[in-house]
Coordinates of N, CA and C and ligand atoms in Angstrom, one line a residue:
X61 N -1.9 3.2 80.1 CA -2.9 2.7 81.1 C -2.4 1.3 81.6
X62 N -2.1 1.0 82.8 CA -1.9 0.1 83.4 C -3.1 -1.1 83.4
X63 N -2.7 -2.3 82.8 CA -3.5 -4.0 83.2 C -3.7 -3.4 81.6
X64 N -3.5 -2.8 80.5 CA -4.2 -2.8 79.2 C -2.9 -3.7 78.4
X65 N -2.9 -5.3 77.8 CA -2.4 -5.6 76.9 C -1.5 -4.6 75.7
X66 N -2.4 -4.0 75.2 CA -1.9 -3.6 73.8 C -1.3 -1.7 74.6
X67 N -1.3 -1.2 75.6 CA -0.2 -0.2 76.2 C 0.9 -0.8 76.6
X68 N 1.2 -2.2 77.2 CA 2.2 -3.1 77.0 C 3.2 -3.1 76.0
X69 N 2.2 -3.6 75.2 CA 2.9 -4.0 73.7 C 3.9 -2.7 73.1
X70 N 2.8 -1.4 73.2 CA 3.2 -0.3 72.9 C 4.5 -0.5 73.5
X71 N 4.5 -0.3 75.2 CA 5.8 0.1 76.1 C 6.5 -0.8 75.9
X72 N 6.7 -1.8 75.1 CA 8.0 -2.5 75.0 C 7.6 -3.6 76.1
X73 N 7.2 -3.4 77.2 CA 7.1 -4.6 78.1 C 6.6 -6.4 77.6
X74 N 5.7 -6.3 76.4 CA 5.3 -7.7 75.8 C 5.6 -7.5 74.6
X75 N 6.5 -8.5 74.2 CA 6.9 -8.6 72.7 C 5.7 -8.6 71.5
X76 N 6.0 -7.6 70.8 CA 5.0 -7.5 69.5 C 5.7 -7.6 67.7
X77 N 5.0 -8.3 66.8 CA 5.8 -8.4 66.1 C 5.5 -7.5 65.1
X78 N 6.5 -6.3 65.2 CA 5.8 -4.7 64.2 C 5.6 -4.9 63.2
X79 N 5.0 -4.0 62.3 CA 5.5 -3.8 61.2 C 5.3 -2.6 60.6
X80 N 4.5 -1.9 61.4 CA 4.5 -0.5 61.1 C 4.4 0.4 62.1
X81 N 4.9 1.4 62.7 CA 4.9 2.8 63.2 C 5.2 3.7 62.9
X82 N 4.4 4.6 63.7 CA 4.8 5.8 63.0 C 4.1 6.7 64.8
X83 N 4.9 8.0 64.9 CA 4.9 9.0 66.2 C 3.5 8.3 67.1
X84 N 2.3 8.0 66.4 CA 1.3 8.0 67.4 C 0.5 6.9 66.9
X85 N 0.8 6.1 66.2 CA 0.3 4.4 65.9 C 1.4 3.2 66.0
X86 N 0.6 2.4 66.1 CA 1.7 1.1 65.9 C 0.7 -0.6 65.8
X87 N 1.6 -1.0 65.1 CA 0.7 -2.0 63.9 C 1.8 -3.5 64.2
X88 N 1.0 -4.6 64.8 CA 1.9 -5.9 64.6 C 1.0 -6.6 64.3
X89 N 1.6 -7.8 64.0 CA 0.7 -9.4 63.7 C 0.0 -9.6 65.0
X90 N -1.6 -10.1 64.6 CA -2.2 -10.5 65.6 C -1.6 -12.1 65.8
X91 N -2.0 -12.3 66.9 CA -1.2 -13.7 67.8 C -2.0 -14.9 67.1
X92 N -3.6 -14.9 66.7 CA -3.9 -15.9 66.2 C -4.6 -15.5 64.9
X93 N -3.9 -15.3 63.7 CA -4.3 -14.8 62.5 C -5.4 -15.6 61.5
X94 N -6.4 -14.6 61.7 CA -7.8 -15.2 60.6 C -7.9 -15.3 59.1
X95 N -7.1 -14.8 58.9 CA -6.7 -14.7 57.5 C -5.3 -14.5 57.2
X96 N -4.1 -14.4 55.7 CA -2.8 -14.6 55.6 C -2.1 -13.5 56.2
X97 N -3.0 -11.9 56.1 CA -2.1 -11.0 56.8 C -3.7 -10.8 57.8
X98 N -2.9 -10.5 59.0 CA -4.0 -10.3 60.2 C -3.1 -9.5 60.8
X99 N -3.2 -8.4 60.9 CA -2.5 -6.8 61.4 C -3.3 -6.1 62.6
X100 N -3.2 -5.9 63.3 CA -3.6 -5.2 64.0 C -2.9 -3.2 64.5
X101 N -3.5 -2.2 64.0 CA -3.3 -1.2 64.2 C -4.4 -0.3 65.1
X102 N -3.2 0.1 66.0 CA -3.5 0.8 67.4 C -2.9 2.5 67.6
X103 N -3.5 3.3 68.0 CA -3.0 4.6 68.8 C -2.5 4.2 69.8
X104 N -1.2 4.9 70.0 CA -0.3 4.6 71.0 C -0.9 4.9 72.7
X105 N -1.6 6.0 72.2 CA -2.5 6.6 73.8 C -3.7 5.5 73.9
X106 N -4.0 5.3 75.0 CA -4.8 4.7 75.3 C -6.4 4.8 74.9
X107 N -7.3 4.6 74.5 CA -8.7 5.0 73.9 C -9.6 3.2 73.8
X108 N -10.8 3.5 74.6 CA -11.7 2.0 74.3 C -12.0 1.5 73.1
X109 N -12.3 2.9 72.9 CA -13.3 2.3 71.4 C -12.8 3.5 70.1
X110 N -13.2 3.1 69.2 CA -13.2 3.9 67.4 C -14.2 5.0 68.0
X111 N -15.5 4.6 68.8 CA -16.2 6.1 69.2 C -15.7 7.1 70.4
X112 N -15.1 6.6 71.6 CA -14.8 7.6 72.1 C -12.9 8.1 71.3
X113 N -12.8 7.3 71.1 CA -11.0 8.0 70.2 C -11.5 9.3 69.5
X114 N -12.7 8.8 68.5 CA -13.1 10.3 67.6 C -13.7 11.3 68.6
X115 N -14.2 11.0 69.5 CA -14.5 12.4 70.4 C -13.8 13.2 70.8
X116 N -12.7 12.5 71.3 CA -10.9 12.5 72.6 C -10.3 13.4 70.9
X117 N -9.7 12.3 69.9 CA -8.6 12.6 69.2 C -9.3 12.9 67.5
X118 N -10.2 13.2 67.2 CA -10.1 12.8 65.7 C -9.6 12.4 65.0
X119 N -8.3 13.8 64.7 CA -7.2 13.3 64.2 C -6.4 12.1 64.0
X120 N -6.3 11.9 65.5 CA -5.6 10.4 65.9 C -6.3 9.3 65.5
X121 N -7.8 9.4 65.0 CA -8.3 8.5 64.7 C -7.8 8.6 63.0
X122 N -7.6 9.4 62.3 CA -7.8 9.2 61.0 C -6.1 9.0 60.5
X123 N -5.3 9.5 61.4 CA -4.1 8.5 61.4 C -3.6 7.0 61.6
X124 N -4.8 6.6 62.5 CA -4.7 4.8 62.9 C -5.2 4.2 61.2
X125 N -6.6 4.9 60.8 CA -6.8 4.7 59.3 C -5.5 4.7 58.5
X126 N -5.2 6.1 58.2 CA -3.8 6.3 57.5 C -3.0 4.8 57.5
X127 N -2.5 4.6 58.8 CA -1.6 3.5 59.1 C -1.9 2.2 58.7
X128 N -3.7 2.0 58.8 CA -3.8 0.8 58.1 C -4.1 0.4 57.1
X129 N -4.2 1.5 56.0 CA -3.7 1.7 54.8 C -2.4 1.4 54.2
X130 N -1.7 1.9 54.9 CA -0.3 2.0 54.8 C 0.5 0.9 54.9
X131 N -0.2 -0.3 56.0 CA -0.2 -1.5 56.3 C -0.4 -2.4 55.7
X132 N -1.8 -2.3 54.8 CA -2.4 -3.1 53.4 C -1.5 -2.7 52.7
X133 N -0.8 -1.5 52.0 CA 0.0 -1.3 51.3 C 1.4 -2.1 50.9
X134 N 2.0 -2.3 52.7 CA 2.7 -2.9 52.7 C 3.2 -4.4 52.5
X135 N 1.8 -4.9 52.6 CA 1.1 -6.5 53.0 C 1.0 -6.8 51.6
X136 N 0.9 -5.7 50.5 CA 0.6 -6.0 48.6 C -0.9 -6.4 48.7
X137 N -2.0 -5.8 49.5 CA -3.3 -5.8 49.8 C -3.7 -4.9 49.0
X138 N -2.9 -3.6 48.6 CA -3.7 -2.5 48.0 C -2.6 -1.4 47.5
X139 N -2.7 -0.6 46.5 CA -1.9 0.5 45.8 C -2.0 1.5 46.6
X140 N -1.4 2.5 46.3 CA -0.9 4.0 47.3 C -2.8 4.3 46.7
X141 N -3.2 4.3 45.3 CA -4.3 4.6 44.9 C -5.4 3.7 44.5
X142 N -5.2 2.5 45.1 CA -5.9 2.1 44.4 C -6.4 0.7 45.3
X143 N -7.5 0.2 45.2 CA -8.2 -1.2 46.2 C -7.8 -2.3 45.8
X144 N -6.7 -3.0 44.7 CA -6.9 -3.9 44.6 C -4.8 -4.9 45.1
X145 N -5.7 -6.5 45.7 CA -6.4 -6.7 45.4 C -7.9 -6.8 46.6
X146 N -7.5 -6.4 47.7 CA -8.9 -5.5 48.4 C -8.2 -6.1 50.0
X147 N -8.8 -5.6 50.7 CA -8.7 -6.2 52.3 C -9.7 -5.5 53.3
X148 N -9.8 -6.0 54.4 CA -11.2 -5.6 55.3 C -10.4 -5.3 56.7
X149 N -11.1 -3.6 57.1 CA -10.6 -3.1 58.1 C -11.9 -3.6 59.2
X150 N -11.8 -4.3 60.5 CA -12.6 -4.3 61.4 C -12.2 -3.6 62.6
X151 N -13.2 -3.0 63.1 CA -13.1 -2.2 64.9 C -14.5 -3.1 65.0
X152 N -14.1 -4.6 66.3 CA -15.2 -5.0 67.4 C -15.1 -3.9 68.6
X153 N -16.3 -3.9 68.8 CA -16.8 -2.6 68.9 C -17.6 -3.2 70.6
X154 N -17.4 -3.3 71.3 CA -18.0 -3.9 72.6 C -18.6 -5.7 72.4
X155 N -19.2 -5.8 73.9 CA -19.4 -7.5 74.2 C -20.5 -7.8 72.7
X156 N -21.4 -7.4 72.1 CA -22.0 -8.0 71.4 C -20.9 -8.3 69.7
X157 N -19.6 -7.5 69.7 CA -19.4 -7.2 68.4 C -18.1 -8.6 68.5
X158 N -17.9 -8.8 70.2 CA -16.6 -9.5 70.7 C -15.4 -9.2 70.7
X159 N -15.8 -7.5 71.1 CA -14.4 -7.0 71.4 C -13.9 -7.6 72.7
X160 N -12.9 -8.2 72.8 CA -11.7 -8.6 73.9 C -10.8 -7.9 74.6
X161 N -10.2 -7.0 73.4 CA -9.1 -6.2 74.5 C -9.2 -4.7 74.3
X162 N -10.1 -4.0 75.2 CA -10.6 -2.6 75.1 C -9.0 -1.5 75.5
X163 N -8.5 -1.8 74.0 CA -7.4 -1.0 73.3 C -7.9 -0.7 72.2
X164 N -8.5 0.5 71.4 CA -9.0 0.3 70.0 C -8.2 -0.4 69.2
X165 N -8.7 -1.0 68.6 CA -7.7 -1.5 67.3 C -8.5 -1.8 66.1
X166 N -7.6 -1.3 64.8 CA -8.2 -1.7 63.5 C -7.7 -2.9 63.3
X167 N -8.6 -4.3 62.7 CA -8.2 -5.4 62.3 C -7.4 -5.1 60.7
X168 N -6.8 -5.3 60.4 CA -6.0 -5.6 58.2 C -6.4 -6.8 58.3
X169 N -7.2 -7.4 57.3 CA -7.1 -8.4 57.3 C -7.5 -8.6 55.3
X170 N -6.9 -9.7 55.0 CA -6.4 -10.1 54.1 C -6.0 -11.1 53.1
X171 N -5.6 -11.3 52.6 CA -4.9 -12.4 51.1 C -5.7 -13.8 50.9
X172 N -6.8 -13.0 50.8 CA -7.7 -14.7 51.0 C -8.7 -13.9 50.5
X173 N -9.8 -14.5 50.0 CA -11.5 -13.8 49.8 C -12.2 -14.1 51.5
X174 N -12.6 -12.6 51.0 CA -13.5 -12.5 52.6 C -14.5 -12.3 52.5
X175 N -15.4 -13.4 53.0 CA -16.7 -13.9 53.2 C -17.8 -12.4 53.2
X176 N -18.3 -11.7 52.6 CA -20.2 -11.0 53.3 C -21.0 -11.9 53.6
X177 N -21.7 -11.7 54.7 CA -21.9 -10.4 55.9 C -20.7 -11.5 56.8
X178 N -19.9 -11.1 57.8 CA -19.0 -11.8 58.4 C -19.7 -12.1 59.7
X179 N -19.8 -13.3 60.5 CA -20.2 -13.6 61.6 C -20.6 -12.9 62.7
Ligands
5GP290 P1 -10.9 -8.1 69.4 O1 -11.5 -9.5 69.7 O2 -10.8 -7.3 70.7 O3 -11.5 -7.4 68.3 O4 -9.4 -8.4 69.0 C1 -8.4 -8.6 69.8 C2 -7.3 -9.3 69.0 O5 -6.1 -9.3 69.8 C3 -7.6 -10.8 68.7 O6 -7.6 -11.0 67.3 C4 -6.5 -11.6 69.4 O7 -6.1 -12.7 68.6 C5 -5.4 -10.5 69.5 N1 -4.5 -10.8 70.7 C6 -4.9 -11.1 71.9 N2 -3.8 -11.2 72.7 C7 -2.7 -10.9 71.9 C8 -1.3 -10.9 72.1 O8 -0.8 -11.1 73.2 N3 -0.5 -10.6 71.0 C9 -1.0 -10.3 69.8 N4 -0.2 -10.0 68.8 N5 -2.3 -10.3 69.6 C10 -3.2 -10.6 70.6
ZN291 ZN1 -4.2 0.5 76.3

């Protein structure tokens, strides 16, 4: 999609700093990190939101999961089996939730204790 940030980032046009892909996701450091690992994981195709992606792709959605598992995994956030020592997946979800850049994306976030209920 043309004027969308994070289909940029995908196409190589704005530098992103990876650290995980795979055929139909891709995962870098967010720019201003809230915690020690702050990851961002996206579907390469374009989708607003976590609700219409599962309408469009399901699949595609339970792969962006996959990936940000796989991402905590990588980050020493969590075992192939196992939660510890834990990390919090966020999708801001439109203007009340403060979604910014209507690219889905899962937040990783991590290596610190994370506050209940979050702001
Ligand atoms: P949202 O507020 O939509 O849930 O999350 C958007 C995220 O994208 C924010 O955490 C923000 O810091 C991050 N972000 C915005 N612009 C850039 C950028 O140019 N590069 C990277 N790596 N992250 C960005
Ligand atoms: Zn996009």
């Amino acid at each position: 999609m043309t004027d969308c940030l994070f289909c940029a980032m995908v196409a190589g046009d704005i530098p992103a700093d990876v650290v995980h892909e795979t055929e139909r996701t891709f995962a870098f450091r967010d720019i201003a990190p809230q915690a020690p690992t702050h990851v961002l994981v996206i579907p390469k195709d374009h989708h607003a939101t976590a609700g219409l992606l599962v309408g469009a792709d399901p699949t595609l959605l339970a792969e962006v999961v996959a990936a940000a598992h796989a991402v905590a995994v990588q980050e020493g956030l969590a075992t192939e089996d196992g939660p510890e020592p834990g990390y919090r997946l966020v999708a801001n979800t439109g203007p009340a939730a403060g979604q910014t850049v209507h690219h889905v994306h899962l937040h990783v976030l991590g290596g610190r204790d994370l506050a209940w209920p979050p702001g």
